[in-house]
mmCIF file with all atom_site columns, C-alpha atoms in Angstrom:
data_model
loop_
_atom_site.group_PDB
_atom_site.id
_atom_site.type_symbol
_atom_site.label_atom_id
_atom_site.label_alt_id
_atom_site.label_comp_id
_atom_site.label_asym_id
_atom_site.label_entity_id
_atom_site.label_seq_id
_atom_site.pdbx_PDB_ins_code
_atom_site.Cartn_x
_atom_site.Cartn_y
_atom_site.Cartn_z
_atom_site.occupancy
_atom_site.B_iso_or_equiv
_atom_site.pdbx_formal_charge
_atom_site.auth_seq_id
_atom_site.auth_comp_id
_atom_site.auth_asym_id
_atom_site.auth_atom_id
_atom_site.pdbx_PDB_model_num
ATOM 1   C CA . MET Y 1 1   ? 108.532 87.040  108.297 1.00 0.00 ? 1   MET Y CA 1
ATOM 2   C CA . THR Y 1 2   ? 105.711 85.802  106.063 1.00 0.00 ? 2   THR Y CA 1
ATOM 3   C CA . LEU Y 1 3   ? 103.069 87.996  104.471 1.00 0.00 ? 3   LEU Y CA 1
ATOM 4   C CA . PRO Y 1 4   ? 100.268 86.568  106.688 1.00 0.00 ? 4   PRO Y CA 1
ATOM 5   C CA . ASP Y 1 5   ? 102.415 87.338  109.742 1.00 0.00 ? 5   ASP Y CA 1
ATOM 6   C CA . ILE Y 1 6   ? 102.731 90.939  108.603 1.00 0.00 ? 6   ILE Y CA 1
ATOM 7   C CA . LEU Y 1 7   ? 99.109  91.462  107.593 1.00 0.00 ? 7   LEU Y CA 1
ATOM 8   C CA . THR Y 1 8   ? 97.755  90.186  110.910 1.00 0.00 ? 8   THR Y CA 1
ATOM 9   C CA . ARG Y 1 9   ? 99.780  92.621  113.057 1.00 0.00 ? 9   ARG Y CA 1
ATOM 10  C CA . ALA Y 1 10  ? 97.087  95.317  112.958 1.00 0.00 ? 10  ALA Y CA 1
ATOM 11  C CA . PRO Y 1 11  ? 93.679  95.821  111.342 1.00 0.00 ? 11  PRO Y CA 1
ATOM 12  C CA . VAL Y 1 12  ? 94.828  98.852  109.339 1.00 0.00 ? 12  VAL Y CA 1
ATOM 13  C CA . ILE Y 1 13  ? 97.932  99.395  107.216 1.00 0.00 ? 13  ILE Y CA 1
ATOM 14  C CA . PRO Y 1 14  ? 98.626  103.115 106.736 1.00 0.00 ? 14  PRO Y CA 1
ATOM 15  C CA . VAL Y 1 15  ? 99.218  103.956 103.064 1.00 0.00 ? 15  VAL Y CA 1
ATOM 16  C CA . LEU Y 1 16  ? 101.764 106.755 103.118 1.00 0.00 ? 16  LEU Y CA 1
ATOM 17  C CA . VAL Y 1 17  ? 102.891 109.287 100.519 1.00 0.00 ? 17  VAL Y CA 1
ATOM 18  C CA . VAL Y 1 18  ? 105.921 110.996 102.062 1.00 0.00 ? 18  VAL Y CA 1
ATOM 19  C CA . ASP Y 1 19  ? 107.401 114.030 100.295 1.00 0.00 ? 19  ASP Y CA 1
ATOM 20  C CA . ASP Y 1 20  ? 110.049 114.949 102.864 1.00 0.00 ? 20  ASP Y CA 1
ATOM 21  C CA . VAL Y 1 21  ? 112.536 112.517 104.396 1.00 0.00 ? 21  VAL Y CA 1
ATOM 22  C CA . ALA Y 1 22  ? 112.552 114.661 107.549 1.00 0.00 ? 22  ALA Y CA 1
ATOM 23  C CA . HIS Y 1 23  ? 108.929 113.603 108.129 1.00 0.00 ? 23  HIS Y CA 1
ATOM 24  C CA . ALA Y 1 24  ? 109.563 109.878 107.737 1.00 0.00 ? 24  ALA Y CA 1
ATOM 25  C CA . VAL Y 1 25  ? 110.789 108.899 111.201 1.00 0.00 ? 25  VAL Y CA 1
ATOM 26  C CA . PRO Y 1 26  ? 108.437 111.072 113.296 1.00 0.00 ? 26  PRO Y CA 1
ATOM 27  C CA . LEU Y 1 27  ? 105.518 109.941 111.128 1.00 0.00 ? 27  LEU Y CA 1
ATOM 28  C CA . GLY Y 1 28  ? 106.451 106.298 111.538 1.00 0.00 ? 28  GLY Y CA 1
ATOM 29  C CA . ARG Y 1 29  ? 106.933 106.675 115.274 1.00 0.00 ? 29  ARG Y CA 1
ATOM 30  C CA . ALA Y 1 30  ? 103.548 108.373 115.635 1.00 0.00 ? 30  ALA Y CA 1
ATOM 31  C CA . LEU Y 1 31  ? 101.778 105.538 113.838 1.00 0.00 ? 31  LEU Y CA 1
ATOM 32  C CA . VAL Y 1 32  ? 103.597 102.807 115.763 1.00 0.00 ? 32  VAL Y CA 1
ATOM 33  C CA . ALA Y 1 33  ? 102.805 104.605 119.029 1.00 0.00 ? 33  ALA Y CA 1
ATOM 34  C CA . GLY Y 1 34  ? 99.132  104.500 118.073 1.00 0.00 ? 34  GLY Y CA 1
ATOM 35  C CA . GLY Y 1 35  ? 99.214  100.751 117.512 1.00 0.00 ? 35  GLY Y CA 1
ATOM 36  C CA . LEU Y 1 36  ? 99.790  100.529 113.748 1.00 0.00 ? 36  LEU Y CA 1
ATOM 37  C CA . PRO Y 1 37  ? 103.244 98.950  113.263 1.00 0.00 ? 37  PRO Y CA 1
ATOM 38  C CA . VAL Y 1 38  ? 102.869 97.913  109.604 1.00 0.00 ? 38  VAL Y CA 1
ATOM 39  C CA . LEU Y 1 39  ? 103.602 100.881 107.332 1.00 0.00 ? 39  LEU Y CA 1
ATOM 40  C CA . GLU Y 1 40  ? 103.265 101.031 103.547 1.00 0.00 ? 40  GLU Y CA 1
ATOM 41  C CA . VAL Y 1 41  ? 105.421 103.772 102.015 1.00 0.00 ? 41  VAL Y CA 1
ATOM 42  C CA . THR Y 1 42  ? 104.264 104.259 98.436  1.00 0.00 ? 42  THR Y CA 1
ATOM 43  C CA . LEU Y 1 43  ? 106.915 104.670 95.761  1.00 0.00 ? 43  LEU Y CA 1
ATOM 44  C CA . ARG Y 1 44  ? 105.234 107.809 94.444  1.00 0.00 ? 44  ARG Y CA 1
ATOM 45  C CA . THR Y 1 45  ? 107.838 110.383 95.470  1.00 0.00 ? 45  THR Y CA 1
ATOM 46  C CA . PRO Y 1 46  ? 111.540 110.760 94.690  1.00 0.00 ? 46  PRO Y CA 1
ATOM 47  C CA . VAL Y 1 47  ? 112.416 110.255 98.369  1.00 0.00 ? 47  VAL Y CA 1
ATOM 48  C CA . ALA Y 1 48  ? 110.290 107.149 98.976  1.00 0.00 ? 48  ALA Y CA 1
ATOM 49  C CA . LEU Y 1 49  ? 113.209 104.699 99.125  1.00 0.00 ? 49  LEU Y CA 1
ATOM 50  C CA . ASP Y 1 50  ? 115.118 107.007 101.450 1.00 0.00 ? 50  ASP Y CA 1
ATOM 51  C CA . CYS Y 1 51  ? 112.035 107.157 103.676 1.00 0.00 ? 51  CYS Y CA 1
ATOM 52  C CA . ILE Y 1 52  ? 111.878 103.370 103.786 1.00 0.00 ? 52  ILE Y CA 1
ATOM 53  C CA . ARG Y 1 53  ? 115.537 103.241 104.805 1.00 0.00 ? 53  ARG Y CA 1
ATOM 54  C CA . ALA Y 1 54  ? 114.948 105.775 107.561 1.00 0.00 ? 54  ALA Y CA 1
ATOM 55  C CA . MET Y 1 55  ? 111.727 104.249 108.867 1.00 0.00 ? 55  MET Y CA 1
ATOM 56  C CA . SER Y 1 56  ? 113.167 100.731 108.904 1.00 0.00 ? 56  SER Y CA 1
ATOM 57  C CA . GLY Y 1 57  ? 115.176 101.765 111.960 1.00 0.00 ? 57  GLY Y CA 1
ATOM 58  C CA . ILE Y 1 58  ? 112.082 102.581 114.013 1.00 0.00 ? 58  ILE Y CA 1
ATOM 59  C CA . GLU Y 1 59  ? 111.628 100.167 116.877 1.00 0.00 ? 59  GLU Y CA 1
ATOM 60  C CA . GLY Y 1 60  ? 108.519 98.055  116.377 1.00 0.00 ? 60  GLY Y CA 1
ATOM 61  C CA . ALA Y 1 61  ? 107.913 99.153  112.778 1.00 0.00 ? 61  ALA Y CA 1
ATOM 62  C CA . ILE Y 1 62  ? 107.450 96.775  109.854 1.00 0.00 ? 62  ILE Y CA 1
ATOM 63  C CA . VAL Y 1 63  ? 108.033 98.919  106.798 1.00 0.00 ? 63  VAL Y CA 1
ATOM 64  C CA . GLY Y 1 64  ? 106.936 97.977  103.303 1.00 0.00 ? 64  GLY Y CA 1
ATOM 65  C CA . ALA Y 1 65  ? 106.726 99.603  99.890  1.00 0.00 ? 65  ALA Y CA 1
ATOM 66  C CA . GLY Y 1 66  ? 103.588 100.359 97.923  1.00 0.00 ? 66  GLY Y CA 1
ATOM 67  C CA . THR Y 1 67  ? 102.925 101.217 94.275  1.00 0.00 ? 67  THR Y CA 1
ATOM 68  C CA . VAL Y 1 68  ? 105.453 98.587  93.211  1.00 0.00 ? 68  VAL Y CA 1
ATOM 69  C CA . LEU Y 1 69  ? 104.889 98.143  89.476  1.00 0.00 ? 69  LEU Y CA 1
ATOM 70  C CA . ASN Y 1 70  ? 107.640 95.814  88.280  1.00 0.00 ? 70  ASN Y CA 1
ATOM 71  C CA . ARG Y 1 71  ? 110.438 93.442  89.287  1.00 0.00 ? 71  ARG Y CA 1
ATOM 72  C CA . GLN Y 1 72  ? 113.032 96.207  89.427  1.00 0.00 ? 72  GLN Y CA 1
ATOM 73  C CA . MET Y 1 73  ? 110.974 98.270  91.873  1.00 0.00 ? 73  MET Y CA 1
ATOM 74  C CA . ARG Y 1 74  ? 110.418 95.180  94.021  1.00 0.00 ? 74  ARG Y CA 1
ATOM 75  C CA . ARG Y 1 75  ? 114.144 94.548  94.198  1.00 0.00 ? 75  ARG Y CA 1
ATOM 76  C CA . ALA Y 1 76  ? 114.967 98.205  94.917  1.00 0.00 ? 76  ALA Y CA 1
ATOM 77  C CA . ALA Y 1 77  ? 112.398 98.329  97.719  1.00 0.00 ? 77  ALA Y CA 1
ATOM 78  C CA . ALA Y 1 78  ? 113.801 95.191  99.326  1.00 0.00 ? 78  ALA Y CA 1
ATOM 79  C CA . GLU Y 1 79  ? 117.331 96.571  99.094  1.00 0.00 ? 79  GLU Y CA 1
ATOM 80  C CA . ALA Y 1 80  ? 116.104 99.732  100.862 1.00 0.00 ? 80  ALA Y CA 1
ATOM 81  C CA . GLY Y 1 81  ? 114.826 97.597  103.738 1.00 0.00 ? 81  GLY Y CA 1
ATOM 82  C CA . ALA Y 1 82  ? 111.193 96.916  102.804 1.00 0.00 ? 82  ALA Y CA 1
ATOM 83  C CA . LYS Y 1 83  ? 109.870 93.788  104.539 1.00 0.00 ? 83  LYS Y CA 1
ATOM 84  C CA . PHE Y 1 84  ? 106.980 93.481  102.072 1.00 0.00 ? 84  PHE Y CA 1
ATOM 85  C CA . VAL Y 1 85  ? 105.821 95.117  98.850  1.00 0.00 ? 85  VAL Y CA 1
ATOM 86  C CA . VAL Y 1 86  ? 102.357 95.988  97.558  1.00 0.00 ? 86  VAL Y CA 1
ATOM 87  C CA . SER Y 1 87  ? 101.324 96.349  93.934  1.00 0.00 ? 87  SER Y CA 1
ATOM 88  C CA . PRO Y 1 88  ? 98.115  97.799  92.489  1.00 0.00 ? 88  PRO Y CA 1
ATOM 89  C CA . GLY Y 1 89  ? 97.938  94.770  90.182  1.00 0.00 ? 89  GLY Y CA 1
ATOM 90  C CA . LEU Y 1 90  ? 99.565  91.488  89.260  1.00 0.00 ? 90  LEU Y CA 1
ATOM 91  C CA . ILE Y 1 91  ? 103.183 91.828  88.108  1.00 0.00 ? 91  ILE Y CA 1
ATOM 92  C CA . GLU Y 1 92  ? 103.943 89.576  85.142  1.00 0.00 ? 92  GLU Y CA 1
ATOM 93  C CA . GLY Y 1 93  ? 106.382 86.825  86.062  1.00 0.00 ? 93  GLY Y CA 1
ATOM 94  C CA . GLU Y 1 94  ? 106.398 87.658  89.775  1.00 0.00 ? 94  GLU Y CA 1
ATOM 95  C CA . GLY Y 1 95  ? 105.234 85.217  92.445  1.00 0.00 ? 95  GLY Y CA 1
ATOM 96  C CA . PRO Y 1 96  ? 104.704 85.357  96.197  1.00 0.00 ? 96  PRO Y CA 1
ATOM 97  C CA . ASP Y 1 97  ? 108.341 84.650  97.021  1.00 0.00 ? 97  ASP Y CA 1
ATOM 98  C CA . GLY Y 1 98  ? 111.139 86.985  96.065  1.00 0.00 ? 98  GLY Y CA 1
ATOM 99  C CA . PRO Y 1 99  ? 113.259 89.801  97.467  1.00 0.00 ? 99  PRO Y CA 1
ATOM 100 C CA . ALA Y 1 100 ? 110.295 90.730  99.692  1.00 0.00 ? 100 ALA Y CA 1
ATOM 101 C CA . PRO Y 1 101 ? 106.829 89.120  100.016 1.00 0.00 ? 101 PRO Y CA 1
ATOM 102 C CA . LEU Y 1 102 ? 104.422 90.569  97.457  1.00 0.00 ? 102 LEU Y CA 1
ATOM 103 C CA . LEU Y 1 103 ? 100.789 91.556  98.042  1.00 0.00 ? 103 LEU Y CA 1
ATOM 104 C CA . PRO Y 1 104 ? 99.355  91.969  94.534  1.00 0.00 ? 104 PRO Y CA 1
ATOM 105 C CA . GLY Y 1 105 ? 96.267  93.942  93.645  1.00 0.00 ? 105 GLY Y CA 1
ATOM 106 C CA . VAL Y 1 106 ? 93.231  92.483  91.909  1.00 0.00 ? 106 VAL Y CA 1
ATOM 107 C CA . ALA Y 1 107 ? 90.062  94.119  90.638  1.00 0.00 ? 107 ALA Y CA 1
ATOM 108 C CA . THR Y 1 108 ? 88.215  91.223  88.958  1.00 0.00 ? 108 THR Y CA 1
ATOM 109 C CA . ALA Y 1 109 ? 87.538  87.520  89.390  1.00 0.00 ? 109 ALA Y CA 1
ATOM 110 C CA . THR Y 1 110 ? 89.708  86.827  86.355  1.00 0.00 ? 110 THR Y CA 1
ATOM 111 C CA . GLU Y 1 111 ? 92.690  88.597  87.938  1.00 0.00 ? 111 GLU Y CA 1
ATOM 112 C CA . LEU Y 1 112 ? 92.043  86.778  91.198  1.00 0.00 ? 112 LEU Y CA 1
ATOM 113 C CA . MET Y 1 113 ? 92.100  83.424  89.395  1.00 0.00 ? 113 MET Y CA 1
ATOM 114 C CA . ALA Y 1 114 ? 95.370  84.371  87.684  1.00 0.00 ? 114 ALA Y CA 1
ATOM 115 C CA . GLY Y 1 115 ? 96.850  85.331  91.056  1.00 0.00 ? 115 GLY Y CA 1
ATOM 116 C CA . LEU Y 1 116 ? 95.785  82.070  92.662  1.00 0.00 ? 116 LEU Y CA 1
ATOM 117 C CA . ALA Y 1 117 ? 97.296  80.157  89.719  1.00 0.00 ? 117 ALA Y CA 1
ATOM 118 C CA . ALA Y 1 118 ? 100.579 82.039  90.320  1.00 0.00 ? 118 ALA Y CA 1
ATOM 119 C CA . GLY Y 1 119 ? 100.628 80.832  93.916  1.00 0.00 ? 119 GLY Y CA 1
ATOM 120 C CA . PHE Y 1 120 ? 99.237  83.865  95.744  1.00 0.00 ? 120 PHE Y CA 1
ATOM 121 C CA . THR Y 1 121 ? 96.705  83.504  98.547  1.00 0.00 ? 121 THR Y CA 1
ATOM 122 C CA . HIS Y 1 122 ? 96.635  87.104  99.843  1.00 0.00 ? 122 HIS Y CA 1
ATOM 123 C CA . PHE Y 1 123 ? 95.505  89.994  97.680  1.00 0.00 ? 123 PHE Y CA 1
ATOM 124 C CA . LYS Y 1 124 ? 94.888  93.719  97.745  1.00 0.00 ? 124 LYS Y CA 1
ATOM 125 C CA . LEU Y 1 125 ? 91.397  94.498  96.406  1.00 0.00 ? 125 LEU Y CA 1
ATOM 126 C CA . PHE Y 1 126 ? 91.974  97.752  94.525  1.00 0.00 ? 126 PHE Y CA 1
ATOM 127 C CA . PRO Y 1 127 ? 90.406  100.181 94.053  1.00 0.00 ? 127 PRO Y CA 1
ATOM 128 C CA . ALA Y 1 128 ? 87.950  98.643  96.500  1.00 0.00 ? 128 ALA Y CA 1
ATOM 129 C CA . ASN Y 1 129 ? 85.327  101.384 96.356  1.00 0.00 ? 129 ASN Y CA 1
ATOM 130 C CA . ILE Y 1 130 ? 85.139  101.206 92.544  1.00 0.00 ? 130 ILE Y CA 1
ATOM 131 C CA . VAL Y 1 131 ? 85.276  97.432  91.977  1.00 0.00 ? 131 VAL Y CA 1
ATOM 132 C CA . GLY Y 1 132 ? 82.457  96.437  94.296  1.00 0.00 ? 132 GLY Y CA 1
ATOM 133 C CA . GLY Y 1 133 ? 83.824  96.877  97.804  1.00 0.00 ? 133 GLY Y CA 1
ATOM 134 C CA . VAL Y 1 134 ? 82.100  94.866  100.504 1.00 0.00 ? 134 VAL Y CA 1
ATOM 135 C CA . ASP Y 1 135 ? 79.634  93.299  98.061  1.00 0.00 ? 135 ASP Y CA 1
ATOM 136 C CA . ALA Y 1 136 ? 82.420  92.065  95.797  1.00 0.00 ? 136 ALA Y CA 1
ATOM 137 C CA . LEU Y 1 137 ? 84.268  90.512  98.727  1.00 0.00 ? 137 LEU Y CA 1
ATOM 138 C CA . LYS Y 1 138 ? 81.081  88.761  99.859  1.00 0.00 ? 138 LYS Y CA 1
ATOM 139 C CA . ALA Y 1 139 ? 80.649  87.380  96.343  1.00 0.00 ? 139 ALA Y CA 1
ATOM 140 C CA . TYR Y 1 140 ? 84.267  86.131  96.241  1.00 0.00 ? 140 TYR Y CA 1
ATOM 141 C CA . GLN Y 1 141 ? 83.985  84.344  99.567  1.00 0.00 ? 141 GLN Y CA 1
ATOM 142 C CA . SER Y 1 142 ? 82.356  81.125  98.371  1.00 0.00 ? 142 SER Y CA 1
ATOM 143 C CA . PRO Y 1 143 ? 84.134  80.451  95.033  1.00 0.00 ? 143 PRO Y CA 1
ATOM 144 C CA . PHE Y 1 144 ? 87.536  81.651  96.298  1.00 0.00 ? 144 PHE Y CA 1
ATOM 145 C CA . GLN Y 1 145 ? 87.626  80.334  99.848  1.00 0.00 ? 145 GLN Y CA 1
ATOM 146 C CA . GLN Y 1 146 ? 91.442  80.205  99.940  1.00 0.00 ? 146 GLN Y CA 1
ATOM 147 C CA . ALA Y 1 147 ? 91.822  83.930  99.170  1.00 0.00 ? 147 ALA Y CA 1
ATOM 148 C CA . LYS Y 1 148 ? 92.313  86.589  101.846 1.00 0.00 ? 148 LYS Y CA 1
ATOM 149 C CA . PHE Y 1 149 ? 92.118  90.315  101.154 1.00 0.00 ? 149 PHE Y CA 1
ATOM 150 C CA . CYS Y 1 150 ? 93.394  93.715  102.193 1.00 0.00 ? 150 CYS Y CA 1
ATOM 151 C CA . PRO Y 1 151 ? 90.950  96.116  100.516 1.00 0.00 ? 151 PRO Y CA 1
ATOM 152 C CA . THR Y 1 152 ? 92.382  99.536  99.710  1.00 0.00 ? 152 THR Y CA 1
ATOM 153 C CA . GLY Y 1 153 ? 90.952  102.516 97.891  1.00 0.00 ? 153 GLY Y CA 1
ATOM 154 C CA . GLY Y 1 154 ? 88.055  104.447 99.354  1.00 0.00 ? 154 GLY Y CA 1
ATOM 155 C CA . VAL Y 1 155 ? 88.479  102.739 102.725 1.00 0.00 ? 155 VAL Y CA 1
ATOM 156 C CA . GLY Y 1 156 ? 88.271  105.114 105.673 1.00 0.00 ? 156 GLY Y CA 1
ATOM 157 C CA . ALA Y 1 157 ? 87.219  105.503 109.267 1.00 0.00 ? 157 ALA Y CA 1
ATOM 158 C CA . LYS Y 1 158 ? 83.516  105.319 108.363 1.00 0.00 ? 158 LYS Y CA 1
ATOM 159 C CA . ASN Y 1 159 ? 83.565  102.015 106.482 1.00 0.00 ? 159 ASN Y CA 1
ATOM 160 C CA . ALA Y 1 160 ? 86.694  100.153 107.631 1.00 0.00 ? 160 ALA Y CA 1
ATOM 161 C CA . ALA Y 1 161 ? 84.813  98.165  110.265 1.00 0.00 ? 161 ALA Y CA 1
ATOM 162 C CA . GLU Y 1 162 ? 82.339  96.937  107.638 1.00 0.00 ? 162 GLU Y CA 1
ATOM 163 C CA . TYR Y 1 163 ? 85.219  95.496  105.619 1.00 0.00 ? 163 TYR Y CA 1
ATOM 164 C CA . LEU Y 1 164 ? 86.940  94.038  108.668 1.00 0.00 ? 164 LEU Y CA 1
ATOM 165 C CA . ALA Y 1 165 ? 83.783  92.159  109.664 1.00 0.00 ? 165 ALA Y CA 1
ATOM 166 C CA . LEU Y 1 166 ? 84.086  89.999  106.523 1.00 0.00 ? 166 LEU Y CA 1
ATOM 167 C CA . PRO Y 1 167 ? 85.710  86.588  107.089 1.00 0.00 ? 167 PRO Y CA 1
ATOM 168 C CA . ASN Y 1 168 ? 87.916  86.887  103.997 1.00 0.00 ? 168 ASN Y CA 1
ATOM 169 C CA . VAL Y 1 169 ? 89.326  90.310  104.969 1.00 0.00 ? 169 VAL Y CA 1
ATOM 170 C CA . ILE Y 1 170 ? 92.553  90.126  106.963 1.00 0.00 ? 170 ILE Y CA 1
ATOM 171 C CA . CYS Y 1 171 ? 93.151  93.897  107.208 1.00 0.00 ? 171 CYS Y CA 1
ATOM 172 C CA . VAL Y 1 172 ? 92.479  97.114  105.295 1.00 0.00 ? 172 VAL Y CA 1
ATOM 173 C CA . GLY Y 1 173 ? 94.747  99.785  103.859 1.00 0.00 ? 173 GLY Y CA 1
ATOM 174 C CA . GLY Y 1 174 ? 94.104  103.500 103.985 1.00 0.00 ? 174 GLY Y CA 1
ATOM 175 C CA . SER Y 1 175 ? 95.608  106.953 104.113 1.00 0.00 ? 175 SER Y CA 1
ATOM 176 C CA . TRP Y 1 176 ? 93.141  108.542 106.533 1.00 0.00 ? 176 TRP Y CA 1
ATOM 177 C CA . VAL Y 1 177 ? 95.356  107.847 109.551 1.00 0.00 ? 177 VAL Y CA 1
ATOM 178 C CA . ALA Y 1 178 ? 98.060  110.165 108.206 1.00 0.00 ? 178 ALA Y CA 1
ATOM 179 C CA . PRO Y 1 179 ? 96.336  113.215 106.673 1.00 0.00 ? 179 PRO Y CA 1
ATOM 180 C CA . ALA Y 1 180 ? 98.606  115.311 104.487 1.00 0.00 ? 180 ALA Y CA 1
ATOM 181 C CA . ASP Y 1 181 ? 97.885  118.489 106.442 1.00 0.00 ? 181 ASP Y CA 1
ATOM 182 C CA . ALA Y 1 182 ? 98.841  116.821 109.728 1.00 0.00 ? 182 ALA Y CA 1
ATOM 183 C CA . VAL Y 1 183 ? 102.084 115.510 108.221 1.00 0.00 ? 183 VAL Y CA 1
ATOM 184 C CA . ARG Y 1 184 ? 102.993 118.931 106.803 1.00 0.00 ? 184 ARG Y CA 1
ATOM 185 C CA . ALA Y 1 185 ? 102.257 120.570 110.168 1.00 0.00 ? 185 ALA Y CA 1
ATOM 186 C CA . GLY Y 1 186 ? 104.166 117.934 112.115 1.00 0.00 ? 186 GLY Y CA 1
ATOM 187 C CA . ASP Y 1 187 ? 101.046 117.220 114.163 1.00 0.00 ? 187 ASP Y CA 1
ATOM 188 C CA . TRP Y 1 188 ? 102.246 113.819 115.292 1.00 0.00 ? 188 TRP Y CA 1
ATOM 189 C CA . ASP Y 1 189 ? 99.887  113.725 118.277 1.00 0.00 ? 189 ASP Y CA 1
ATOM 190 C CA . ARG Y 1 190 ? 96.903  113.938 115.940 1.00 0.00 ? 190 ARG Y CA 1
ATOM 191 C CA . ILE Y 1 191 ? 98.281  111.109 113.812 1.00 0.00 ? 191 ILE Y CA 1
ATOM 192 C CA . THR Y 1 192 ? 98.882  108.956 116.895 1.00 0.00 ? 192 THR Y CA 1
ATOM 193 C CA . ALA Y 1 193 ? 95.285  109.576 117.966 1.00 0.00 ? 193 ALA Y CA 1
ATOM 194 C CA . LEU Y 1 194 ? 93.968  108.578 114.529 1.00 0.00 ? 194 LEU Y CA 1
ATOM 195 C CA . ALA Y 1 195 ? 96.160  105.486 114.579 1.00 0.00 ? 195 ALA Y CA 1
ATOM 196 C CA . ARG Y 1 196 ? 94.859  104.526 118.007 1.00 0.00 ? 196 ARG Y CA 1
ATOM 197 C CA . GLU Y 1 197 ? 91.275  104.767 116.755 1.00 0.00 ? 197 GLU Y CA 1
ATOM 198 C CA . ALA Y 1 198 ? 92.140  102.647 113.720 1.00 0.00 ? 198 ALA Y CA 1
ATOM 199 C CA . ALA Y 1 199 ? 93.941  100.031 115.803 1.00 0.00 ? 199 ALA Y CA 1
ATOM 200 C CA . ALA Y 1 200 ? 90.767  99.629  117.864 1.00 0.00 ? 200 ALA Y CA 1
ATOM 201 C CA . LEU Y 1 201 ? 88.897  98.524  114.723 1.00 0.00 ? 201 LEU Y CA 1
ATOM 202 C CA . ALA Y 1 202 ? 90.121  94.948  115.165 1.00 0.00 ? 202 ALA Y CA 1
ATOM 203 C CA . PRO Y 1 203 ? 87.390  92.625  113.909 1.00 0.00 ? 203 PRO Y CA 1
ATOM 204 C CA . ARG Y 1 204 ? 85.216  90.955  116.490 1.00 0.00 ? 204 ARG Y CA 1
ATOM 205 C CA . ALA Y 1 205 ? 85.737  87.252  117.162 1.00 0.00 ? 205 ALA Y CA 1
ATOM 206 C CA . PRO Y 1 206 ? 82.945  85.007  115.838 1.00 0.00 ? 206 PRO Y CA 1
ATOM 207 C CA . ALA Y 1 207 ? 80.241  84.125  118.328 1.00 0.00 ? 207 ALA Y CA 1
ATOM 208 C CA . PRO Y 1 208 ? 80.785  80.694  119.900 1.00 0.00 ? 208 PRO Y CA 1
ATOM 209 C CA . VAL Y 1 209 ? 78.734  77.845  118.509 1.00 0.00 ? 209 VAL Y CA 1
ATOM 210 C CA . GLU Y 1 210 ? 76.365  76.465  121.130 1.00 0.00 ? 210 GLU Y CA 1
ATOM 211 C CA . GLY Y 1 211 ? 75.779  72.783  121.724 1.00 0.00 ? 211 GLY Y CA 1
#
């Protein structure tokens, strides 16, 4: 499965910080039930790899790893079952192909040019709300027409649609669909409802050209 295949499955990729392995499967099932099959489990907790292993068995789920900072973490995530990996930046010496497809983060035009030179075409704009957000992506559209983005960082229910309306945005990433208090309380119905709302944010098709 290629990275574009994965990123086009749903308009929103949940960015998950899971502290308890017991929450992993019900959380994943709740999100998939709401229409968000692509799940990014960040490697920010000691149980993250175990959560990826557990969630990889969920029917319909495509589980990846986030906060991947180096080659070793990329390999470990792939061995745990991650179908893709996400990094907050470019990883020196790492290209698009490897143990699992890599979505690297960029914050500047210089980093974007370095990523394109390394063979990447899909990028995570991070942290989107700090590095220019929608305006930055509009500015990148003309000089970097081959680049597609998944903005993450400060993206939520109130502004996700604005990002998704941009032609160079393929999806967005965010944590709002799995609030920490809902996960702790096991309120899976609430998470499914939030996921359903996010899944409905699919960008509108361009208007047909007349004549």
